[in-house]
Amino acid sequence: MWHARLLRCLMMMMLFFMLSQTTTANDVNKSSEAKALLAWWPYGNASHHCNWQGIYCSKVGGVIGIKLYSHYLGCQLESLNLSSFPNLVSLSIDRCSLEGSIPEYIGLLSSLTILSFSGNQLTGGFPVFLTNLTRLEYLDLSGNSFGGELSASLTNLTRLKYLYLASNSFSGPIPSNFGNLSQLEFLNLGQNSISGRIPLHIATLVSLNHLDLTHNSLVGLVHGNLSRLDYLDVSSNQLSSNLSFQYPCNLTHLDLSMNHMTGALTTILVCKDLEYLDLHSNNFVGEQLDTLKFTYLKFVNQSLNNNLTAIASSPSSMQDIGIGLLCIALSGQSTCKNHMPRNKLVHHLTIFLPIILGFCFLLLLYACYKKHNATEKKIQLETEKHGNVCSILNYDGTIAYEDFITATEDFDLKYCIGTGGYGSVYEAKLPHGKTFALKKLHRFEANQPEFDHSFKNEIQVLTNLRHKNIVKLYGFCLHNKCNFLVYEFMERGSLFCALSSSELAVEVDWMKRVNIIKDVAHALAYMHHDCSPPIVHRDISSNNILLNSEMEGFVADFGAARLIDPDSSNHTAIVGTLGYIAPELAYNMIVNEKCDVYSFGVVALETIRGKHPGDLLTSLNCRGIALEDILDKRLPYPTNRSIEKEIIRVCDVAAACILTDPKCRPTMRNVAQILSC
Ligand SMILES: *[C@@H]1O[C@H](CO)[C@@H](O)[C@H](O)[C@H]1NC(C)=O
Ligand SMILES: *[C@@H]1O[C@H](CO)[C@@H](O)[C@H](O)[C@H]1NC(C)=O
Ligand SMILES: *[C@@H]1O[C@H](CO)[C@@H](O)[C@H](O)[C@H]1NC(C)=O
Ligand SMILES: *[C@@H]1O[C@H](CO)[C@@H](O)[C@H](O)[C@H]1NC(C)=O
Ligand SMILES: *[C@@H]1O[C@H](CO)[C@@H](O)[C@H](O)[C@H]1NC(C)=O
Ligand SMILES: *[C@@H]1O[C@H](CO)[C@@H](O)[C@H](O)[C@H]1NC(C)=O
Ligand SMILES: *[C@@H]1O[C@H](CO)[C@@H](O)[C@H](O)[C@H]1NC(C)=O
Ligand SMILES: *[C@@H]1O[C@H](CO)[C@@H](O)[C@H](O)[C@H]1NC(C)=O
Ligand SMILES: *[C@@H]1O[C@H](CO)[C@@H](O)[C@H](O)[C@H]1NC(C)=O
Ligand SMILES: *[C@@H]1O[C@H](CO)[C@@H](O)[C@H](O)[C@H]1NC(C)=O
Ligand SMILES: *[C@@H]1O[C@H](CO)[C@@H](O)[C@H](O)[C@H]1NC(C)=O
């Protein structure tokens, strides 16, 4: 597989080399290119489209590369007028949820060398017009829903090095003239419904070193001189064999499993460099291969070949688990035994022994550190008092349930600083000076046993969230009278309050507002992309963004937060605050990160507008109307050019976040990156 990656990498390097060299002879109409890009993504700066992420221009300024991966820009391919880019050398839009068919006029982009649309939902037959692109060297249409037969005119692409059509629904035979693709190095047609025979010439392609035809319906023989291949996977077909490997054999990966192969295996012994050998579920006859004869073998499976006689010296199936030990599966039982040839074992030991020793040393250091820390900090965990649990983490000194009760005079209303959907928040100033925020849960919820369970589970998760812009959860108290969470106290209260109060609104100037939006973006990007499993907040609103004394923004109130379990469907009841809930939740109730992205967009607009954006949500165009009409009028219009630019950027990003189609919204990582440019 490293081969494929290397090739991809080389192709990309080649692109960048070309990008830096090209001064194409064709006329470059920059204004029409910029116009086409702006029609596609109206939030960019037209005079600087060459600086957009994923857009590459040549020295003379023409667009020659478009490369988008998991990027929201790519969702609207049909609105990108590709014929405006006659000089395009590389076009790759991967994993961007493209739908429909590839527009036919791509066949006119005669300079294209790299074309990739992998991991989208494109449909239709094989796009024959692509074979007009005779300069193509790299073609990747894998992971789409293309069907129909492969076209014999593919051989018109005489410069093709890399052809990746796996995981589609192609059917019919492999065109017999594939052997004419003399430059081909990488061919993957796996996971399709291709039938018929493997063309004789395929194995004689002089440059081919990676051939993957797995999971198709191919029949007949695998013949020819397979020696120069590095990677061969024809598993899960209906192939018979006439294996012939000649010296020198360059295979490192050979998978013939789940076919109808017969004959003897001895010819494989030529391939001394094999690391992976899977022969299971065939009809091979004669003796099993002696696995000790391969120097680098890490995996072998010769099971379910009924006519194969076992040989005593070597197992029929094994998997290298490193450090010279092989786990051997024989007659359903796993045993481990030392299998490596002696010199190899010594070789491994010299590499791994220092690593293991170093690791043990670090472990020892860590254990010492932990012990030291625990005694010094006197972390009070699980103080049981009359059957009540109070757990305060990361706080030195002893605090008990009673201290909080005293500090708030048993949750007297005069200490209440806010009320949210999941409870009321109180300020608790403890005798020794430290102030906390306590969130007391509404009683009716606290009494439900299943709520209690999820509540504790959630605490466990949130205790592990460590981000500068997420309000710290210090601990919690579970008591038979009331349950409450103990949070870091935020001096300036919620963003909503700050924007509602006319004095505070002036104090939170443009710079502070932009920074608050950045803080929230970073916190959400952390929850969505750095936590495993990702955490979705589900209730981002200006009420749940808190400000500290320096007016930095913090995400709070994880009462509704949910771990996104990759195996579950993530259907759930609607939660959140009206006016911030993503529109798709109204009809499909599938919760994912994009719901938070929408709410973030609303909060960002609210922050620059000074109030909930309301109708603006359905008709936002940051360029179409004067910025003054959007911005909070209680603050003077920004005089500083760079601040004005940042505000425009916030507006653009927010506009993308509130797009109706969740697939077209950026991810929080995109947002955080764009905002911190
Ligand atoms: C470039 O394109 C623009 C808009 O598409 C058009 O108005 C202009 O005439 C073109 N210029 C040239 C030199 O072709
Ligand atoms: C685009 O960028 C240029 C140069 O930085 C600037 O002069 C121009 O105002 C920008 N246009 C917009 C709409 O931001
Ligand atoms: C696409 O761009 C080309 C060249 O710039 C132009 O002639 C054509 O009218 C455009 N098509 C659309 C649908 O805008
Ligand atoms: C193929 O290219 C030629 C010119 O090179 C052009 O005339 C023809 O229309 C193209 N065919 C398709 C299907 O794009
Ligand atoms: C492929 O090339 C052959 C001749 O070389 C030509 O007849 C055929 O039209 C070409 N196919 C396409 C799709 O361009
Ligand atoms: C493929 O190669 C054979 C000779 O090996 C030649 O006769 C045939 O025309 C070629 N086909 C194409 C489409 O180039
Ligand atoms: C098989 O290919 C290898 C490498 O290209 C070559 O050295 C060898 O002679 C070939 N064997 C036969 C029988 O063609
Ligand atoms: C096969 O491997 C041998 C020795 O490892 C090397 O000399 C030869 O160039 C390789 N052949 C191909 C076609 O990669
Ligand atoms: C398999 O190959 C051997 C020589 O490598 C040949 O003698 C035999 O006829 C072939 N069998 C079939 C069915 O092609
Ligand atoms: C084993 O091989 C013999 C002949 O070589 C064949 O008749 C028999 O069907 C084979 N058995 C299986 C299970 O493949
Ligand atoms: C080998 O293949 C058999 C049959 O599919 C399977 O049960 C077994 O787990 C495989 N062994 C290894 C080590 O993968």
Coordinates of N, CA and C in Angstrom, one line a residue, residues 172-333:
G172 N -19.5 -5.7 -16.4 CA -19.0 -6.1 -17.7 C -17.5 -6.4 -17.6
P173 N -16.9 -6.7 -18.7 CA -15.5 -7.2 -18.6 C -14.5 -6.0 -18.6
I174 N -13.2 -6.4 -18.2 CA -12.1 -5.4 -18.3 C -11.8 -5.4 -19.8
P175 N -11.8 -4.2 -20.4 CA -11.5 -4.1 -21.9 C -10.2 -4.8 -22.2
S176 N -10.3 -5.6 -23.3 CA -9.1 -6.4 -23.6 C -7.9 -5.6 -24.0
N177 N -8.1 -4.3 -24.4 CA -6.9 -3.6 -24.8 C -6.2 -2.8 -23.6
F178 N -6.6 -3.2 -22.3 CA -6.0 -2.5 -21.2 C -4.5 -2.7 -21.2
G179 N -4.0 -3.8 -21.9 CA -2.6 -4.0 -21.9 C -1.9 -2.9 -22.7
N180 N -2.6 -2.1 -23.4 CA -1.9 -1.0 -24.1 C -1.6 0.2 -23.2
L181 N -2.1 0.2 -22.0 CA -1.8 1.3 -21.1 C -0.4 1.1 -20.6
S182 N 0.6 1.4 -21.4 CA 2.0 1.0 -21.1 C 2.6 1.7 -20.0
Q183 N 2.1 2.9 -19.6 CA 2.7 3.7 -18.5 C 2.1 3.3 -17.2
L184 N 1.0 2.5 -17.2 CA 0.2 2.3 -16.0 C 1.1 1.7 -14.9
E185 N 1.1 2.3 -13.7 CA 1.8 1.7 -12.5 C 0.9 1.2 -11.5
F186 N -0.3 1.8 -11.4 CA -1.2 1.5 -10.3 C -2.6 1.3 -11.0
L187 N -3.2 0.1 -10.7 CA -4.5 -0.2 -11.2 C -5.4 -0.8 -10.1
N188 N -6.4 -0.1 -9.7 CA -7.3 -0.7 -8.7 C -8.8 -0.7 -9.2
L189 N -9.3 -1.9 -9.5 CA -10.7 -2.0 -10.0 C -11.5 -2.7 -8.9
G190 N -11.0 -2.8 -7.7 CA -11.7 -3.6 -6.6 C -13.1 -3.1 -6.3
Q191 N -13.8 -4.0 -5.6 CA -15.2 -3.7 -5.1 C -16.1 -3.1 -6.2
N192 N -16.1 -3.8 -7.3 CA -17.1 -3.5 -8.4 C -17.8 -4.8 -8.7
S193 N -18.5 -4.9 -9.9 CA -19.1 -6.1 -10.3 C -18.6 -6.5 -11.6
I194 N -17.3 -6.4 -11.8 CA -16.6 -6.7 -13.1 C -16.6 -8.2 -13.3
S195 N -16.9 -8.6 -14.5 CA -16.9 -10.1 -14.7 C -16.0 -10.4 -15.9
G196 N -16.0 -11.6 -16.3 CA -15.2 -12.0 -17.4 C -13.8 -12.4 -17.0
R197 N -12.9 -12.4 -17.9 CA -11.5 -12.9 -17.6 C -10.6 -11.7 -17.5
I198 N -9.5 -12.0 -16.8 CA -8.4 -10.9 -16.7 C -7.7 -10.9 -18.0
P199 N -7.6 -9.8 -18.7 CA -7.0 -9.8 -20.0 C -5.5 -10.3 -19.9
L200 N -5.1 -11.1 -20.9 CA -3.8 -11.7 -20.9 C -2.7 -10.6 -20.7
H201 N -2.9 -9.5 -21.3 CA -1.8 -8.5 -21.3 C -1.6 -7.8 -20.0
I202 N -2.6 -7.8 -19.2 CA -2.5 -7.0 -18.0 C -1.3 -7.3 -17.1
A203 N -1.0 -8.6 -17.0 CA 0.2 -9.0 -16.2 C 1.5 -8.6 -16.9
T204 N 1.4 -8.3 -18.2 CA 2.7 -8.0 -18.9 C 2.9 -6.5 -19.0
L205 N 2.0 -5.7 -18.5 CA 2.2 -4.2 -18.5 C 3.6 -4.0 -17.8
V206 N 4.5 -3.4 -18.6 CA 5.8 -3.3 -18.1 C 6.0 -2.4 -16.8
S207 N 5.1 -1.4 -16.7 CA 5.3 -0.5 -15.5 C 4.5 -0.9 -14.3
L208 N 3.5 -1.7 -14.5 CA 2.5 -2.0 -13.5 C 3.2 -2.6 -12.3
N209 N 3.0 -2.0 -11.1 CA 3.5 -2.7 -9.9 C 2.4 -2.9 -8.8
H210 N 1.2 -2.3 -9.0 CA 0.1 -2.5 -8.0 C -1.1 -2.9 -8.8
L211 N -1.6 -4.1 -8.5 CA -2.8 -4.6 -9.2 C -3.8 -5.1 -8.2
D212 N -5.0 -4.4 -8.1 CA -6.0 -4.8 -7.1 C -7.3 -5.0 -7.9
L213 N -7.8 -6.3 -7.9 CA -9.0 -6.6 -8.6 C -10.0 -7.3 -7.6
T214 N -9.8 -7.1 -6.3 CA -10.5 -7.8 -5.3 C -12.1 -7.5 -5.4
H215 N -12.8 -8.5 -4.9 CA -14.3 -8.4 -4.8 C -14.9 -8.0 -6.1
N216 N -14.7 -8.8 -7.1 CA -15.4 -8.7 -8.4 C -16.0 -10.1 -8.7
S217 N -16.3 -10.3 -10.0 CA -16.8 -11.7 -10.4 C -16.0 -12.2 -11.5
L218 N -14.7 -12.0 -11.4 CA -13.8 -12.5 -12.5 C -13.6 -14.0 -12.5
V219 N -13.5 -14.5 -13.7 CA -13.3 -16.0 -13.8 C -12.0 -16.2 -14.6
G220 N -11.7 -17.5 -14.7 CA -10.6 -17.9 -15.6 C -9.3 -17.9 -14.8
L221 N -8.2 -17.9 -15.6 CA -6.9 -18.1 -15.0 C -6.2 -16.8 -14.7
V222 N -5.3 -16.8 -13.7 CA -4.4 -15.7 -13.5 C -3.1 -16.2 -14.2
H223 N -2.8 -15.6 -15.3 CA -1.6 -16.1 -16.0 C -0.6 -15.0 -16.3
G224 N 0.4 -15.4 -16.9 CA 1.4 -14.3 -17.3 C 2.5 -14.3 -16.3
N225 N 3.5 -13.4 -16.6 CA 4.6 -13.3 -15.7 C 4.3 -12.2 -14.7
L226 N 3.9 -12.6 -13.5 CA 3.5 -11.7 -12.5 C 4.7 -11.1 -11.7
S227 N 5.9 -11.5 -12.1 CA 7.0 -11.2 -11.3 C 7.3 -9.8 -10.9
R228 N 7.0 -8.9 -11.9 CA 7.4 -7.5 -11.6 C 6.4 -6.7 -10.7
L229 N 5.3 -7.3 -10.4 CA 4.3 -6.7 -9.5 C 4.9 -6.6 -8.1
D230 N 4.5 -5.6 -7.4 CA 4.8 -5.5 -6.0 C 3.6 -5.9 -5.1
Y231 N 2.4 -5.6 -5.6 CA 1.2 -5.8 -4.9 C 0.2 -6.5 -5.8
L232 N -0.3 -7.6 -5.4 CA -1.3 -8.3 -6.2 C -2.4 -8.8 -5.3
D233 N -3.6 -8.3 -5.5 CA -4.8 -8.7 -4.7 C -5.9 -9.1 -5.7
V234 N -6.2 -10.4 -5.8 CA -7.3 -10.8 -6.7 C -8.3 -11.6 -5.8
S235 N -8.3 -11.4 -4.5 CA -9.2 -12.1 -3.6 C -10.7 -11.9 -3.9
S236 N -11.5 -12.9 -3.5 CA -12.9 -12.8 -3.6 C -13.4 -12.6 -5.1
N237 N -12.9 -13.5 -5.9 CA -13.4 -13.7 -7.3 C -13.7 -15.1 -7.5
Q238 N -13.8 -15.6 -8.8 CA -14.0 -17.0 -9.1 C -12.9 -17.4 -10.0
L239 N -11.7 -17.1 -9.6 CA -10.5 -17.3 -10.5 C -9.9 -18.7 -10.3
S240 N -9.4 -19.3 -11.4 CA -8.6 -20.5 -11.3 C -7.2 -20.1 -11.5
S241 N -6.3 -21.0 -11.2 CA -4.9 -20.5 -11.2 C -4.2 -21.1 -12.4
N242 N -3.2 -20.4 -12.9 CA -2.1 -21.0 -13.5 C -0.9 -20.2 -13.1
L243 N -0.6 -20.3 -11.8 CA 0.4 -19.4 -11.2 C 1.7 -19.7 -11.8
S244 N 2.4 -18.6 -12.2 CA 3.8 -18.9 -12.6 C 4.6 -17.6 -12.2
F245 N 5.4 -17.8 -11.1 CA 6.3 -16.8 -10.7 C 7.7 -17.1 -11.0
Q246 N 8.3 -16.2 -11.7 CA 9.7 -16.5 -12.1 C 10.7 -15.6 -11.3
Y247 N 11.9 -16.0 -11.2 CA 12.9 -15.2 -10.6 C 13.3 -14.1 -11.5
P248 N 13.5 -12.8 -11.1 CA 13.3 -12.4 -9.8 C 11.8 -12.0 -9.5
C249 N 11.3 -12.3 -8.4 CA 9.9 -12.0 -8.1 C 9.9 -10.8 -7.1
N250 N 9.2 -9.8 -7.4 CA 9.2 -8.6 -6.6 C 8.0 -8.4 -5.7
L251 N 7.1 -9.4 -5.6 CA 5.9 -9.3 -4.8 C 6.2 -9.2 -3.3
T252 N 5.5 -8.2 -2.7 CA 5.6 -8.2 -1.2 C 4.2 -8.5 -0.6
H253 N 3.1 -8.3 -1.4 CA 1.8 -8.6 -1.0 C 1.1 -9.4 -2.0
L254 N 0.6 -10.6 -1.6 CA 0.0 -11.5 -2.5 C -1.3 -12.0 -1.9
D255 N -2.5 -11.7 -2.4 CA -3.7 -12.2 -1.9 C -4.5 -12.9 -3.0
L256 N -4.6 -14.2 -2.8 CA -5.4 -15.0 -3.8 C -6.6 -15.7 -3.2
S257 N -6.9 -15.3 -1.9 CA -7.9 -16.0 -1.1 C -9.3 -15.9 -1.8
M258 N -10.1 -16.8 -1.4 CA -11.5 -16.9 -1.8 C -11.7 -16.9 -3.3
N259 N -11.0 -17.9 -3.9 CA -11.2 -18.1 -5.4 C -11.3 -19.6 -5.6
H260 N -11.2 -20.1 -6.8 CA -11.2 -21.5 -7.0 C -9.9 -22.0 -7.5
M261 N -8.8 -21.6 -6.9 CA -7.5 -21.9 -7.4 C -7.1 -23.4 -7.1
T262 N -6.5 -24.0 -8.0 CA -6.0 -25.3 -7.8 C -4.5 -25.4 -8.1
G263 N -3.9 -26.5 -8.1 CA -2.5 -26.7 -8.4 C -1.6 -26.5 -7.2
A264 N -0.3 -26.6 -7.5 CA 0.6 -26.6 -6.4 C 1.1 -25.2 -6.1
L265 N 1.7 -25.0 -4.9 CA 2.1 -23.7 -4.5 C 3.5 -23.4 -4.7
T266 N 4.3 -24.4 -5.1 CA 5.8 -24.3 -5.0 C 6.3 -23.1 -5.8
T267 N 5.6 -22.7 -6.8 CA 6.1 -21.5 -7.6 C 6.2 -20.2 -6.8
I268 N 5.3 -20.2 -5.7 CA 5.3 -19.0 -4.9 C 6.7 -18.8 -4.1
L269 N 7.3 -19.9 -3.9 CA 8.6 -19.9 -3.1 C 9.6 -19.0 -3.7
V270 N 9.5 -18.7 -5.0 CA 10.4 -17.8 -5.7 C 10.3 -16.4 -5.1
C271 N 9.1 -16.0 -4.6 CA 8.9 -14.7 -4.1 C 9.4 -14.5 -2.6
K272 N 10.7 -14.4 -2.5 CA 11.3 -14.4 -1.2 C 11.0 -13.2 -0.3
D273 N 10.5 -12.1 -1.0 CA 10.3 -10.9 -0.2 C 8.9 -10.7 0.3
L274 N 8.1 -11.8 0.1 CA 6.7 -11.6 0.5 C 6.6 -11.3 2.0
E275 N 5.7 -10.3 2.3 CA 5.4 -10.0 3.7 C 4.0 -10.4 4.0
Y276 N 3.1 -10.4 3.0 CA 1.7 -10.8 3.2 C 1.3 -11.8 2.2
L277 N 0.8 -13.0 2.7 CA 0.5 -14.0 1.8 C -0.8 -14.7 2.2
D278 N -1.9 -14.5 1.5 CA -3.2 -15.0 1.9 C -3.7 -15.9 0.8
L279 N -3.8 -17.2 1.1 CA -4.2 -18.2 0.1 C -5.5 -18.9 0.6
H280 N -6.1 -18.4 1.6 CA -7.2 -19.2 2.2 C -8.4 -19.4 1.3
S281 N -9.2 -20.4 1.6 CA -10.4 -20.7 0.8 C -10.2 -20.9 -0.7
N282 N -9.3 -21.9 -1.0 CA -9.1 -22.2 -2.4 C -9.0 -23.8 -2.5
N283 N -8.6 -24.3 -3.6 CA -8.4 -25.7 -3.7 C -7.0 -26.1 -4.1
F284 N -6.1 -25.5 -3.5 CA -4.7 -25.8 -3.8 C -4.4 -27.2 -3.3
V285 N -3.5 -27.9 -4.0 CA -3.2 -29.3 -3.7 C -1.7 -29.4 -3.3
G286 N -1.3 -30.5 -2.8 CA 0.1 -30.7 -2.5 C 0.4 -30.3 -1.1
E287 N 1.6 -29.9 -0.9 CA 2.1 -29.5 0.4 C 1.9 -28.0 0.7
Q288 N 1.6 -27.7 1.9 CA 1.6 -26.3 2.3 C 2.9 -25.7 2.1
L289 N 2.9 -24.4 2.0 CA 4.2 -23.7 1.9 C 4.9 -23.7 3.2
D290 N 6.2 -23.8 3.2 CA 7.0 -23.8 4.4 C 7.3 -22.3 4.7
T291 N 6.5 -21.8 5.7 CA 6.6 -20.3 5.9 C 8.0 -19.9 6.4
L292 N 8.8 -20.9 6.9 CA 10.1 -20.5 7.3 C 11.0 -20.1 6.2
K293 N 10.6 -20.3 5.0 CA 11.4 -20.0 3.8 C 11.3 -18.6 3.4
F294 N 10.4 -17.9 4.0 CA 10.2 -16.4 3.6 C 10.9 -15.6 4.7
T295 N 11.7 -14.7 4.4 CA 12.4 -13.9 5.4 C 11.6 -12.9 6.1
Y296 N 10.7 -12.2 5.3 CA 10.0 -11.1 5.9 C 8.5 -11.3 6.2
L297 N 8.1 -12.5 6.0 CA 6.6 -12.8 6.2 C 6.1 -12.4 7.5
K298 N 5.0 -11.6 7.4 CA 4.3 -11.1 8.6 C 2.9 -11.7 8.8
F299 N 2.4 -12.1 7.6 CA 1.0 -12.7 7.7 C 0.9 -13.8 6.6
V300 N 0.4 -14.9 7.0 CA 0.1 -16.0 6.1 C -1.1 -16.7 6.5
N301 N -2.0 -17.1 5.5 CA -3.1 -17.9 5.8 C -3.3 -18.9 4.7
Q302 N -3.2 -20.1 5.0 CA -3.4 -21.2 4.0 C -4.5 -22.1 4.4
S303 N -5.4 -21.6 5.3 CA -6.5 -22.4 5.8 C -7.5 -22.7 4.7
L304 N -8.4 -23.7 5.0 CA -9.5 -24.0 4.1 C -9.1 -24.3 2.6
N305 N -8.0 -25.0 2.5 CA -7.6 -25.6 1.3 C -7.6 -27.1 1.5
N306 N -8.7 -27.8 1.2 CA -8.9 -29.2 1.8 C -7.9 -30.2 1.3
N307 N -7.3 -30.0 0.1 CA -6.4 -31.0 -0.4 C -4.9 -30.7 0.0
L308 N -4.7 -29.6 0.8 CA -3.3 -29.2 1.1 C -2.9 -30.0 2.3
T309 N -1.7 -30.7 2.2 CA -1.3 -31.4 3.4 C -0.4 -30.5 4.2
A310 N -0.7 -30.6 5.5 CA 0.1 -29.7 6.4 C 1.5 -30.2 6.5
I311 N 2.5 -29.3 6.7 CA 3.8 -29.8 7.0 C 4.2 -29.4 8.4
A312 N 4.9 -30.2 9.1 CA 5.1 -30.1 10.5 C 5.9 -28.8 10.9
S313 N 6.8 -28.4 10.1 CA 7.7 -27.4 10.5 C 7.1 -26.0 10.6
S314 N 6.0 -25.8 9.9 CA 5.5 -24.4 9.9 C 3.9 -24.4 10.0
P315 N 3.4 -23.3 10.6 CA 2.0 -23.2 10.7 C 1.3 -22.8 9.4
S316 N 0.0 -23.1 9.3 CA -0.7 -22.8 8.1 C -1.2 -21.4 8.1
S317 N -1.3 -20.8 9.3 CA -1.8 -19.5 9.4 C -1.2 -18.8 10.6
M318 N -0.8 -17.5 10.3 CA -0.2 -16.8 11.4 C -0.2 -15.3 11.2
Q319 N 0.0 -14.6 12.2 CA 0.0 -13.2 12.1 C 1.1 -12.6 13.0
D320 N 2.0 -11.8 12.4 CA 3.1 -11.3 13.2 C 2.6 -10.2 14.2
I321 N 2.8 -10.5 15.4 CA 2.4 -9.4 16.4 C 3.6 -8.6 16.9
G322 N 4.6 -8.7 16.1 CA 5.8 -7.9 16.5 C 6.8 -8.6 17.4
I323 N 7.9 -8.0 17.6 CA 9.0 -8.4 18.5 C 9.2 -9.9 18.4
G324 N 9.2 -10.4 17.2 CA 9.6 -11.8 17.0 C 8.7 -12.9 17.5
L325 N 7.5 -12.5 17.9 CA 6.5 -13.5 18.3 C 5.5 -13.6 17.3
L326 N 5.1 -14.8 17.0 CA 4.0 -15.0 16.1 C 2.8 -15.7 16.8
C327 N 1.7 -15.2 16.5 CA 0.5 -15.8 17.1 C 0.0 -16.8 16.0
I328 N -0.2 -18.0 16.4 CA -0.5 -19.0 15.5 C -1.9 -19.6 15.7
A329 N -2.7 -19.6 14.7 CA -4.0 -20.1 14.9 C -4.0 -21.5 14.2
L330 N -4.0 -22.5 15.1 CA -4.1 -23.9 14.6 C -5.3 -24.6 15.1
S331 N -6.1 -25.2 14.3 CA -7.3 -25.9 14.7 C -8.1 -25.0 15.7
G332 N -8.3 -23.8 15.4 CA -9.1 -22.9 16.2 C -8.5 -22.4 17.5
Q333 N -7.3 -22.9 17.9 CA -6.8 -22.5 19.1 C -5.6 -21.5 18.8

